[in-house]
Tab-separated table of C-alpha atoms in Angstrom:
chain	number	residue	atom	x	y	z
A	1	GLY	CA	0.817	-17.971	-8.209
A	2	ALA	CA	-0.197	-14.992	-5.587
A	3	VAL	CA	-3.332	-13.514	-7.376
A	4	VAL	CA	-5.677	-11.684	-6.017
A	5	SER	CA	-8.388	-10.074	-6.831
A	6	GLN	CA	-11.373	-7.599	-5.577
A	7	HIS	CA	-14.601	-7.362	-6.397
A	8	PRO	CA	-16.854	-5.865	-8.518
A	9	SER	CA	-14.169	-3.828	-10.516
A	10	TRP	CA	-16.594	-0.741	-10.101
A	11	VAL	CA	-19.873	0.498	-8.696
A	12	ILE	CA	-21.882	3.199	-8.936
A	13	CYS	CA	-24.216	4.572	-6.325
A	14	LYS	CA	-26.217	6.811	-4.759
A	15	SER	CA	-24.814	8.958	-1.813
A	16	GLY	CA	-25.996	7.948	1.876
A	17	THR	CA	-25.623	4.665	0.399
A	18	SER	CA	-23.538	1.605	1.925
A	19	VAL	CA	-20.870	0.026	-0.557
A	20	LYS	CA	-19.196	-3.248	-0.410
A	21	ILE	CA	-15.906	-3.848	-1.836
A	22	GLU	CA	-14.393	-7.357	-1.682
A	23	CYS	CA	-10.165	-8.505	-1.829
A	24	ARG	CA	-9.737	-11.785	-2.235
A	25	SER	CA	-6.146	-13.974	-2.222
A	26	LEU	CA	-6.906	-17.063	-4.879
A	27	ASP	CA	-4.076	-19.326	-4.660
A	28	PHE	CA	-2.428	-18.478	-1.336
A	29	GLN	CA	-3.810	-17.477	2.578
A	30	ALA	CA	-3.461	-13.461	3.151
A	31	THR	CA	-3.452	-12.796	7.467
A	32	THR	CA	-2.842	-9.479	6.379
A	33	MET	CA	-4.478	-7.195	3.514
A	34	PHE	CA	-4.264	-3.579	2.897
A	35	TRP	CA	-7.181	-0.958	2.023
A	36	TYR	CA	-5.381	1.392	-0.162
A	37	ARG	CA	-7.026	4.508	-1.912
A	38	GLN	CA	-6.292	6.782	-4.835
A	39	PHE	CA	-7.545	9.695	-6.863
A	40	PRO	CA	-7.334	10.692	-10.187
A	41	LYS	CA	-3.364	10.909	-11.000
A	42	GLN	CA	-2.661	10.721	-7.815
A	43	SER	CA	-0.419	8.117	-5.845
A	44	LEU	CA	-1.943	5.122	-3.248
A	45	MET	CA	-2.750	6.621	-0.071
A	46	LEU	CA	-3.386	3.235	2.853
A	47	MET	CA	-5.762	3.267	4.604
A	48	ALA	CA	-5.173	-0.043	6.436
A	49	THR	CA	-3.909	-2.807	7.861
A	50	SER	CA	-6.288	-5.695	7.831
A	51	ASN	CA	-5.517	-9.191	9.818
A	52	GLU	CA	-7.385	-11.995	9.791
A	53	GLY	CA	-9.471	-12.559	13.283
A	54	SER	CA	-8.767	-9.035	14.549
A	55	LYS	CA	-9.824	-5.695	14.097
A	56	ALA	CA	-8.559	-3.497	11.481
A	57	THR	CA	-5.591	-0.910	11.988
A	58	TYR	CA	-6.398	2.205	10.439
A	59	GLU	CA	-4.143	5.675	9.370
A	60	GLN	CA	-4.170	8.861	11.363
A	61	GLY	CA	-7.114	9.959	9.386
A	62	VAL	CA	-8.851	7.193	8.111
A	63	GLU	CA	-12.617	6.693	9.710
A	64	LYS	CA	-12.664	3.687	10.690
A	65	ASP	CA	-16.751	3.688	11.542
A	66	LYS	CA	-17.050	5.148	7.030
A	67	PHE	CA	-14.499	2.898	5.872
A	68	LEU	CA	-15.846	-1.157	7.510
A	69	ILE	CA	-13.057	-3.061	7.158
A	70	ASN	CA	-14.421	-7.103	7.714
A	71	HIS	CA	-10.238	-9.723	7.395
A	72	ALA	CA	-13.136	-12.933	8.355
A	73	SER	CA	-11.107	-15.574	6.590
A	74	LEU	CA	-7.293	-15.894	4.854
A	75	THR	CA	-8.347	-15.096	2.313
A	76	LEU	CA	-11.020	-12.340	1.967
A	77	SER	CA	-10.874	-8.983	3.177
A	78	THR	CA	-13.496	-7.040	2.501
A	79	LEU	CA	-14.170	-2.992	3.192
A	80	THR	CA	-17.172	-0.894	3.553
A	81	VAL	CA	-17.702	2.158	2.361
A	82	THR	CA	-21.380	3.587	4.933
A	83	SER	CA	-23.186	6.291	4.305
A	84	ALA	CA	-20.587	6.895	0.794
A	85	HIS	CA	-20.541	10.765	-0.120
A	86	PRO	CA	-19.931	12.072	-3.454
A	87	GLU	CA	-16.078	12.586	-1.874
A	88	ASP	CA	-15.628	8.928	-1.627
A	89	SER	CA	-15.813	8.838	-5.227
A	90	SER	CA	-12.400	6.917	-5.926
A	91	PHE	CA	-10.258	3.848	-6.986
A	92	TYR	CA	-9.773	1.172	-4.251
A	93	ILE	CA	-6.669	-0.935	-4.034
A	94	CYS	CA	-6.145	-3.872	-1.622
A	95	SER	CA	-3.170	-5.658	-1.777
A	96	ALA	CA	-1.990	-9.248	0.236
A	97	LEU	CA	0.678	-10.364	1.893
A	98	SER	CA	1.597	-13.666	0.369
A	99	GLY	CA	2.881	-14.805	3.961
A	100	GLY	CA	6.897	-15.578	1.796
A	101	ALA	CA	8.451	-12.851	2.057
A	102	TRP	CA	7.453	-10.648	5.051
A	103	TYR	CA	7.402	-7.127	1.913
A	104	GLU	CA	5.766	-9.909	-0.871
A	105	GLN	CA	2.493	-7.334	-1.450
A	106	TYR	CA	0.605	-8.457	-4.102
A	107	PHE	CA	-2.130	-6.194	-5.785
A	108	GLY	CA	-5.519	-6.732	-6.637
A	109	PRO	CA	-6.866	-4.981	-10.302
A	110	GLY	CA	-8.524	-1.861	-8.070
A	111	THR	CA	-12.431	-1.400	-7.676
A	112	ARG	CA	-13.509	2.475	-9.129
A	113	LEU	CA	-16.316	3.942	-7.136
A	114	THR	CA	-18.471	6.354	-7.859
A	115	VAL	CA	-21.162	7.933	-5.060
A	116	THR	CA	-23.950	10.126	-7.307
B	1	SER	CA	3.103	8.163	6.431
B	2	GLN	CA	5.556	10.640	4.248
B	3	GLN	CA	5.249	10.351	0.458
B	4	GLY	CA	8.765	10.148	-1.356
B	5	GLU	CA	8.238	12.592	-4.117
B	6	GLU	CA	9.759	11.115	-7.905
B	7	ASP	CA	10.489	13.767	-10.688
B	8	PRO	CA	9.681	13.736	-13.247
B	9	GLN	CA	5.889	14.140	-12.392
B	10	ALA	CA	5.226	13.406	-15.861
B	11	LEU	CA	8.075	12.804	-18.904
B	12	SER	CA	7.445	12.045	-22.501
B	13	ILE	CA	9.331	9.811	-25.001
B	14	GLN	CA	10.147	8.660	-28.415
B	15	GLU	CA	9.541	4.677	-28.595
B	16	GLY	CA	13.562	3.689	-28.574
B	17	GLU	CA	14.244	6.033	-26.030
B	18	ASN	CA	15.373	4.846	-22.428
B	19	ALA	CA	13.222	6.862	-19.666
B	20	THR	CA	14.878	7.594	-16.496
B	21	MET	CA	12.408	8.506	-13.504
B	22	ASN	CA	13.932	9.401	-10.002
B	23	CYS	CA	11.920	8.798	-6.293
B	24	SER	CA	14.077	10.253	-3.014
B	25	TYR	CA	12.095	9.640	0.094
B	26	LYS	CA	12.563	10.580	4.337
B	27	THR	CA	13.061	7.533	6.301
B	28	SER	CA	15.332	4.224	6.665
B	29	ILE	CA	14.403	1.702	4.835
B	30	ASN	CA	14.320	-1.535	4.690
B	31	ASN	CA	13.684	-2.340	0.552
B	32	LEU	CA	12.477	-0.130	-2.077
B	33	GLN	CA	10.368	-1.127	-4.149
B	34	TRP	CA	8.900	0.170	-7.629
B	35	TYR	CA	5.712	-0.435	-9.303
B	36	ARG	CA	3.433	-0.434	-12.638
B	37	GLN	CA	0.424	1.308	-13.123
B	38	ASN	CA	-2.058	0.912	-15.939
B	39	SER	CA	-4.748	3.530	-16.222
B	40	GLY	CA	-6.887	2.802	-13.939
B	41	ARG	CA	-5.296	-0.528	-13.282
B	42	GLY	CA	-4.141	-2.543	-10.554
B	43	LEU	CA	-0.223	-2.547	-9.482
B	44	VAL	CA	2.390	-4.021	-10.906
B	45	HIS	CA	5.465	-6.042	-9.153
B	46	LEU	CA	8.590	-5.068	-11.173
B	47	ILE	CA	11.719	-4.646	-8.572
B	48	LEU	CA	12.493	-4.503	-5.487
B	49	ILE	CA	15.837	-3.119	-4.018
B	50	ARG	CA	17.008	-4.003	-0.962
B	51	SER	CA	19.254	-1.238	1.455
B	52	ASN	CA	22.295	-3.243	1.071
B	53	GLU	CA	22.092	-2.943	-2.679
B	54	ARG	CA	23.002	-0.792	-4.920
B	55	GLU	CA	22.334	-1.558	-8.727
B	56	LYS	CA	19.968	-4.316	-9.482
B	57	HIS	CA	18.814	-5.734	-13.098
B	58	SER	CA	15.719	-6.994	-14.647
B	59	GLY	CA	14.935	-6.956	-18.579
B	60	ARG	CA	15.531	-3.387	-19.429
B	61	LEU	CA	15.030	-1.920	-16.094
B	62	ARG	CA	17.355	-0.770	-14.200
B	63	VAL	CA	17.111	-0.023	-11.068
B	64	THR	CA	20.132	2.058	-8.123
B	65	LEU	CA	19.532	3.271	-5.242
B	66	ASP	CA	21.603	5.324	-2.953
B	67	THR	CA	20.842	5.294	0.417
B	68	SER	CA	23.107	8.039	1.812
B	69	LYS	CA	21.026	11.052	-0.315
B	70	LYS	CA	17.921	8.817	0.469
B	71	SER	CA	17.283	8.471	-3.580
B	72	SER	CA	16.458	5.886	-6.517
B	73	SER	CA	15.992	5.429	-9.886
B	74	LEU	CA	14.603	3.317	-12.028
B	75	LEU	CA	15.606	3.467	-15.968
B	76	ILE	CA	13.735	1.728	-18.682
B	77	THR	CA	16.015	1.047	-21.586
B	78	ALA	CA	14.468	0.248	-25.674
B	79	SER	CA	11.354	1.821	-24.178
B	80	ARG	CA	8.096	-0.035	-26.231
B	81	ALA	CA	4.713	2.075	-26.013
B	82	ALA	CA	3.199	-0.732	-24.165
B	83	ASP	CA	5.599	0.849	-21.247
B	84	THR	CA	3.210	3.937	-20.951
B	85	ALA	CA	2.307	4.111	-17.631
B	86	SER	CA	2.557	5.208	-14.400
B	87	TYR	CA	5.100	4.197	-12.087
B	88	PHE	CA	6.133	4.395	-8.146
B	89	CYS	CA	8.578	3.820	-6.208
B	90	ALA	CA	7.702	2.762	-2.921
B	91	THR	CA	9.567	1.834	0.500
B	92	ALA	CA	9.395	-0.542	3.334
B	93	ASN	CA	10.575	-0.004	6.913
B	94	PHE	CA	12.632	-2.646	8.775
B	95	GLY	CA	10.277	-4.928	10.388
B	96	ASN	CA	6.791	-3.346	8.758
B	97	GLU	CA	4.947	-4.564	6.413
B	98	LYS	CA	3.120	-0.976	4.911
B	99	LEU	CA	4.511	0.343	2.181
B	100	THR	CA	5.172	4.356	1.699
B	101	PHE	CA	4.136	5.068	-1.916
B	102	GLY	CA	6.149	7.952	-3.364
B	103	THR	CA	4.048	10.601	-5.927
B	104	GLY	CA	4.439	8.909	-9.116
B	105	THR	CA	5.875	9.428	-12.607
B	106	ARG	CA	4.048	9.425	-16.213
B	107	LEU	CA	4.943	7.465	-18.915
B	108	THR	CA	3.998	8.624	-21.866
B	109	ILE	CA	5.459	6.497	-25.484
B	110	ILE	CA	5.512	8.607	-28.208
B	111	PRO	CA	4.978	5.412	-31.457
């Protein structure tokens, strides 16, 4: 149980376009999901906390107008990278709280974004 | 958020040897967790240790926590080639679900 999926697993887009990444909790409901960003050979940096039915909470330094987060249901959160630039190329990982112990996060497999 | 630091940044050992990774953090925590990440993949949760625990075991994994030194260690015994991965510690503060990840250790097991 407690499986989180992401789609797509990798995407290539042209500079200036927008791309949407989906994060789904497959067998549980998640009122809270998190979005992380990871550059090659570096650690995960939390971008934002996504709460179902409310606005996301962004970490300091993360542009909320560039990284749009929508958590419209208890099993789906989406991250849209708007007007993508090559520097947005990264590995994006989501996680979801299972609703059990408050600290039990389950991670998705990640999405590799390459902006050309 | 302030990241913790892990050392070493990279570690290569022969298969069968033990691997030890260390993690230091800066603030008071509720728990500390260790994750494994294979190249280009998501994270796999390995073990969680609470702030009132000093040591925990899970299979070939042994985790220690010293809250006075704000440090933790992960020991993998009898390493296998499949253990090759990056290992991250992550801390959670009291009443806060957000995780703060350490810088990670890249472990390579040489067959």
